Short mmCIF file of C-alpha atoms in Angstrom, two decimals:
data_model
loop_
_atom_site.label_atom_id
_atom_site.label_comp_id
_atom_site.label_asym_id
_atom_site.label_seq_id
_atom_site.Cartn_x
_atom_site.Cartn_y
_atom_site.Cartn_z
CA MET D 1 -4.34 17.73 17.71
CA SER D 2 -1.22 15.43 16.33
CA THR D 3 -1.26 14.15 12.04
CA ALA D 4 -0.62 11.08 14.17
CA ALA D 5 -3.65 10.55 16.52
CA ALA D 6 -5.93 12.58 13.08
CA ILE D 7 -5.61 9.88 10.86
CA GLU D 8 -7.96 7.52 10.41
CA GLN D 9 -7.65 4.08 11.70
CA ARG D 10 -9.93 1.04 9.28
CA PRO D 11 -10.29 -2.43 9.47
CA LEU D 12 -8.07 -4.00 7.26
CA GLY D 13 -11.68 -6.37 6.30
CA ARG D 14 -13.21 -8.82 8.00
CA THR D 15 -10.79 -10.95 8.45
CA SER D 16 -7.63 -10.28 8.74
CA GLY D 17 -6.68 -9.37 12.58
CA LEU D 18 -5.71 -6.07 11.18
CA THR D 19 -6.14 -2.93 11.63
CA VAL D 20 -4.65 0.19 9.93
CA PRO D 21 -4.14 3.90 9.08
CA ALA D 22 -5.44 5.02 6.12
CA VAL D 23 -2.30 6.63 4.91
CA GLY D 24 0.46 4.15 4.76
CA MET D 25 4.13 4.20 2.59
CA GLY D 26 5.69 2.21 -0.23
CA THR D 27 8.89 1.39 -0.95
CA TRP D 28 9.25 1.14 -4.59
CA ARG D 29 12.59 2.49 -5.42
CA THR D 30 12.75 5.28 -2.26
CA LEU D 31 14.31 2.83 -0.76
CA ASP D 32 16.46 0.73 -2.86
CA VAL D 33 19.23 2.68 -1.99
CA ARG D 34 22.83 1.46 -1.33
CA GLY D 35 25.77 3.66 0.68
CA ALA D 36 25.74 5.54 4.44
CA GLU D 37 23.98 8.55 3.77
CA ALA D 38 21.50 7.14 0.86
CA GLU D 39 20.79 5.00 3.86
CA ARG D 40 20.48 6.91 6.87
CA ARG D 41 18.23 9.28 4.18
CA ALA D 42 16.09 6.26 3.70
CA HIS D 43 15.76 5.41 7.27
CA GLU D 44 14.93 9.25 8.65
CA ILE D 45 11.77 8.88 5.32
CA VAL D 46 11.36 5.82 7.86
CA GLY D 47 10.66 7.29 11.11
CA GLU D 48 9.03 10.32 9.64
CA ALA D 49 5.89 7.84 7.92
CA LEU D 50 5.73 6.15 11.88
CA ASP D 51 5.96 9.55 13.35
CA ALA D 52 2.96 10.15 11.18
CA GLY D 53 1.07 7.59 11.93
CA ALA D 54 1.15 6.54 8.19
CA ARG D 55 3.04 3.17 9.86
CA PHE D 56 1.34 0.49 7.79
CA VAL D 57 4.67 0.09 5.75
CA ASP D 58 4.92 -2.18 2.09
CA SER D 59 8.09 -3.94 0.69
CA SER D 60 9.01 -6.43 -1.72
CA PRO D 61 12.20 -8.39 -2.77
CA MET D 62 11.38 -6.87 -6.62
CA TYR D 63 12.03 -3.78 -5.15
CA GLY D 64 16.05 -4.30 -4.45
CA GLU D 65 17.45 -3.55 -0.76
CA ALA D 66 14.27 -1.93 0.30
CA GLU D 67 13.07 -4.90 2.19
CA ARG D 68 16.22 -5.02 3.97
CA VAL D 69 16.62 -1.12 4.50
CA LEU D 70 13.50 -1.08 6.03
CA GLY D 71 13.76 -3.73 8.36
CA GLU D 72 16.89 -1.77 9.57
CA GLY D 73 15.57 1.69 9.33
CA LEU D 74 12.68 0.65 11.78
CA GLY D 75 15.01 -1.51 14.41
CA GLU D 76 13.77 -0.38 17.80
CA ARG D 77 10.56 1.21 16.29
CA ARG D 78 9.93 -2.45 15.22
CA ALA D 79 6.97 -2.59 17.09
CA GLU D 80 5.66 0.67 16.35
CA ALA D 81 4.97 -0.17 12.19
CA ILE D 82 2.64 -2.84 10.36
CA VAL D 83 4.89 -4.43 8.19
CA ALA D 84 4.00 -5.62 5.03
CA THR D 85 6.32 -7.47 2.48
CA LYS D 86 5.77 -10.45 -0.63
CA VAL D 87 7.02 -13.63 -1.63
CA TRP D 88 7.88 -12.63 -5.63
CA THR D 89 9.07 -16.01 -7.29
CA SER D 90 8.95 -19.21 -9.11
CA ASP D 91 11.74 -21.25 -7.54
CA ASP D 92 10.25 -23.10 -4.22
CA ASP D 93 13.72 -23.17 -2.93
CA GLU D 94 14.29 -18.48 -3.69
CA ALA D 95 10.80 -18.19 -2.44
CA GLU D 96 12.01 -20.10 0.77
CA ALA D 97 15.01 -17.22 0.67
CA GLN D 98 12.90 -14.37 0.37
CA VAL D 99 10.58 -15.49 3.64
CA ARG D 100 13.59 -16.44 6.18
CA ARG D 101 14.77 -12.83 4.83
CA ALA D 102 11.85 -11.75 5.49
CA LEU D 103 11.75 -12.66 8.82
CA ARG D 104 15.17 -12.27 10.04
CA TRP D 105 14.47 -8.46 8.69
CA TYR D 106 11.07 -7.57 10.61
CA GLY D 107 11.86 -9.53 13.77
CA GLY D 108 10.20 -12.38 13.05
CA ARG D 109 6.79 -11.03 11.92
CA VAL D 110 5.27 -9.91 8.67
CA ASP D 111 1.28 -8.51 9.27
CA LEU D 112 0.74 -9.14 5.87
CA TYR D 113 2.85 -11.14 3.47
CA GLN D 114 1.16 -11.19 -0.29
CA VAL D 115 2.09 -13.32 -3.26
CA HIS D 116 3.36 -10.07 -5.32
CA ASN D 117 1.66 -10.15 -9.08
CA LEU D 118 0.21 -14.05 -8.55
CA VAL D 119 3.43 -15.56 -8.89
CA SER D 120 3.10 -19.38 -8.65
CA TRP D 121 0.49 -18.48 -6.51
CA PRO D 122 -0.96 -21.83 -4.83
CA GLN D 123 2.84 -22.84 -4.22
CA ARG D 124 3.27 -19.53 -2.35
CA LEU D 125 -0.26 -19.34 -0.43
CA THR D 126 0.51 -23.16 1.14
CA ARG D 127 4.68 -21.37 2.27
CA LEU D 128 2.77 -18.75 3.65
CA GLU D 129 -0.64 -19.96 5.24
CA ARG D 130 1.87 -22.40 7.49
CA GLU D 131 4.08 -19.09 8.54
CA ARG D 132 0.69 -17.73 9.93
CA ASP D 133 -0.64 -21.06 11.29
CA ARG D 134 2.43 -20.51 12.88
CA GLY D 135 2.47 -17.53 14.15
CA ALA D 136 4.97 -15.58 12.30
CA VAL D 137 2.53 -14.18 9.25
CA VAL D 138 -0.89 -12.19 11.25
CA ALA D 139 -2.62 -12.23 7.13
CA ILE D 140 -2.03 -13.18 3.68
CA GLY D 141 -2.82 -11.80 0.76
CA ALA D 142 -2.44 -11.33 -3.34
CA THR D 143 -1.41 -7.88 -5.99
CA HIS D 144 -1.75 -7.37 -8.85
CA TYR D 145 -1.32 -4.32 -10.88
CA SER D 146 -2.00 -5.61 -14.64
CA PRO D 147 -5.76 -5.13 -15.45
CA SER D 148 -5.23 -7.80 -17.51
CA ALA D 149 -4.60 -10.34 -14.16
CA PHE D 150 -7.89 -9.55 -12.41
CA GLY D 151 -9.59 -12.15 -13.30
CA GLU D 152 -7.24 -14.61 -12.19
CA LEU D 153 -7.21 -11.98 -9.50
CA ALA D 154 -10.47 -12.33 -9.26
CA ARG D 155 -10.68 -16.33 -8.80
CA VAL D 156 -7.60 -16.31 -5.72
CA MET D 157 -10.02 -13.84 -4.00
CA ARG D 158 -12.87 -16.05 -3.54
CA THR D 159 -10.81 -19.38 -2.79
CA GLY D 160 -11.12 -18.43 0.81
CA ARG D 161 -7.25 -17.88 1.22
CA ILE D 162 -6.26 -14.41 1.67
CA SER D 163 -7.79 -11.59 3.62
CA ALA D 164 -6.52 -8.78 1.44
CA ILE D 165 -5.54 -7.43 -1.97
CA GLN D 166 -2.96 -5.14 -3.69
CA ILE D 167 -4.57 -3.18 -6.72
CA PRO D 168 -4.19 0.15 -8.17
CA TYR D 169 -5.99 2.46 -8.13
CA ASN D 170 -6.56 6.51 -9.09
CA PRO D 171 -7.81 8.43 -11.11
CA HIS D 172 -6.37 7.47 -13.83
CA GLU D 173 -6.50 3.74 -13.07
CA ARG D 174 -9.55 2.81 -12.91
CA ASP D 175 -10.69 -0.83 -13.77
CA VAL D 176 -10.69 -2.07 -10.62
CA GLU D 177 -14.29 -0.79 -10.00
CA ARG D 178 -15.60 -3.40 -12.48
CA GLU D 179 -14.94 -6.11 -10.53
CA ILE D 180 -12.49 -6.26 -7.93
CA LEU D 181 -14.09 -3.33 -5.54
CA PRO D 182 -17.16 -4.90 -5.04
CA LEU D 183 -16.16 -8.08 -4.88
CA ALA D 184 -13.88 -7.50 -2.08
CA GLU D 185 -16.64 -5.70 0.03
CA GLU D 186 -18.90 -8.80 -0.81
CA LEU D 187 -16.27 -11.22 0.19
CA GLY D 188 -14.95 -8.79 3.09
CA LEU D 189 -11.60 -8.41 2.29
CA GLY D 190 -8.29 -5.92 3.37
CA VAL D 191 -7.90 -3.52 0.38
CA VAL D 192 -3.77 -1.83 -0.42
CA VAL D 193 -3.87 0.52 -2.91
CA MET D 194 -0.73 1.24 -4.59
CA ARG D 195 -0.02 3.98 -7.25
CA PRO D 196 -2.73 6.40 -5.35
CA VAL D 197 -1.33 8.98 -7.42
CA GLY D 198 -0.40 7.56 -10.66
CA GLY D 199 1.11 5.28 -11.55
CA GLY D 200 5.96 5.39 -12.31
CA GLY D 201 6.22 7.56 -9.36
CA GLY D 202 4.68 10.49 -10.87
CA LEU D 203 1.54 12.37 -10.17
CA VAL D 204 -1.33 12.47 -12.26
CA THR D 205 -2.05 15.01 -14.36
CA ARG D 206 -2.09 18.20 -12.02
CA PRO D 207 -5.10 20.28 -12.53
CA PRO D 208 -4.84 23.87 -13.91
CA ASP D 209 -4.27 26.12 -11.47
CA GLU D 210 -4.39 26.29 -7.22
CA ARG D 211 -7.41 28.00 -7.72
CA ALA D 212 -8.91 24.64 -8.59
CA LEU D 213 -8.50 23.42 -5.27
CA GLU D 214 -10.20 25.54 -3.70
CA PRO D 215 -13.48 23.67 -3.78
CA LEU D 216 -11.96 20.67 -1.77
CA ARG D 217 -10.26 22.84 1.16
CA GLU D 218 -13.59 22.47 3.80
CA TYR D 219 -11.97 18.99 2.89
CA GLY D 220 -8.27 19.61 4.26
CA VAL D 221 -7.19 19.71 0.96
CA GLU D 222 -4.36 22.04 0.21
CA THR D 223 -2.28 19.92 -1.86
CA TRP D 224 -2.60 18.08 -5.21
CA GLY D 225 -1.46 14.50 -4.09
CA GLN D 226 -3.58 15.65 -0.72
CA ALA D 227 -6.78 15.46 -3.01
CA LEU D 228 -5.88 12.31 -5.03
CA LEU D 229 -4.23 10.40 -2.33
CA LYS D 230 -8.75 11.58 -0.75
CA TRP D 231 -9.73 10.53 -4.05
CA VAL D 232 -8.59 7.19 -3.14
CA LEU D 233 -9.43 7.13 0.50
CA SER D 234 -13.41 8.43 0.39
CA ASP D 235 -14.36 5.47 -1.37
CA PRO D 236 -15.10 3.01 1.73
CA ARG D 237 -14.33 -0.20 -0.19
CA CYS D 238 -10.69 1.53 -0.07
CA HIS D 239 -8.54 0.61 3.45
CA VAL D 240 -4.98 1.72 3.05
CA ALA D 241 -3.46 4.40 0.06
CA ILE D 242 1.14 3.73 0.10
CA PRO D 243 2.51 6.05 -1.67
CA ALA D 244 5.86 6.67 -1.34
CA THR D 245 8.29 9.32 -0.95
CA SER D 246 11.48 10.16 -0.49
CA ARG D 247 10.74 13.45 0.67
CA PRO D 248 9.89 13.14 4.60
CA GLU D 249 7.51 16.68 4.14
CA ARG D 250 5.78 14.26 1.46
CA VAL D 251 5.26 12.02 4.07
CA ARG D 252 3.98 14.44 7.05
CA GLU D 253 1.30 15.59 3.51
CA ASN D 254 0.67 12.69 2.16
CA ALA D 255 -0.23 12.03 6.45
CA VAL D 256 -2.86 14.81 6.53
CA ALA D 257 -4.55 13.82 3.75
CA GLY D 258 -5.69 10.08 5.23
CA ALA D 259 -8.37 11.87 8.12
CA PRO D 260 -11.97 13.32 7.83
CA PRO D 261 -13.69 14.76 6.28
CA TRP D 262 -14.73 12.74 2.99
CA PHE D 263 -15.23 13.53 -0.15
CA ASP D 264 -18.67 13.33 -1.30
CA ASP D 265 -19.87 12.47 -4.33
CA ASP D 266 -19.60 15.49 -6.04
CA ALA D 267 -15.72 16.48 -4.59
CA ARG D 268 -14.63 12.86 -5.99
CA ALA D 269 -16.44 13.69 -9.36
CA LEU D 270 -14.47 17.65 -9.32
CA VAL D 271 -10.93 15.40 -8.89
CA ALA D 272 -11.24 13.13 -11.21
CA ARG D 273 -12.07 15.69 -13.87
CA LEU D 274 -9.25 18.02 -13.24
CA ALA D 275 -7.09 14.86 -12.83
CA GLY D 276 -8.11 14.38 -17.23
#
């Protein structure tokens, strides 16, 4: 069976209308490039993600050139992708410009349009709702990376105006377990997981040696990165994890972690202990 066929497909909550692969791809840093050669390599990464079945791809105007590079990398394969992006500004005119640019780059449609870091969220939700009502946006979400903002994120979740959230989750960042994940489950919201292998582009602390992963082989785990992704995705409240990478072989490796079997409680506890 190919990797693309093996990745589990999950409804992104109860109301988004989207079904997503358990593993997608983030674009922070990795697609923020300029120049013919750098952009060619970035387009290769996008193509590799689609080929591997990791076709949920997330970007933002906060990520420099990433939105544009993603759109150009998708090209004629746009219909294969589930594109998530964000609006990120307190300025109404700039918000209009961001939305117009994104729709142009992604063929007139954004599958999941999110308010990045809750910036001016009441106004931005109103703007995105207009695009949803006219069919240019499929679902609306909200994101935040900081536990200090999770109280406000919970308030937005309870408005009934969003279908999905994007939050950090890995063995070192578990604050969402207290309120955000239980509330998302209660409300039927989709959950997109940023930083599933750690923050700042680095892996959560590695286990001492490869022998530590031996008990996880029965779950299809060969690498520490796969163990971390499986740890996240074995929580049924999480629907898609979006690791970023600039290496085609890592895209394929990540995609493998999107297939069952999923960790039981003991396996998740082992990964958490190995993460330190």
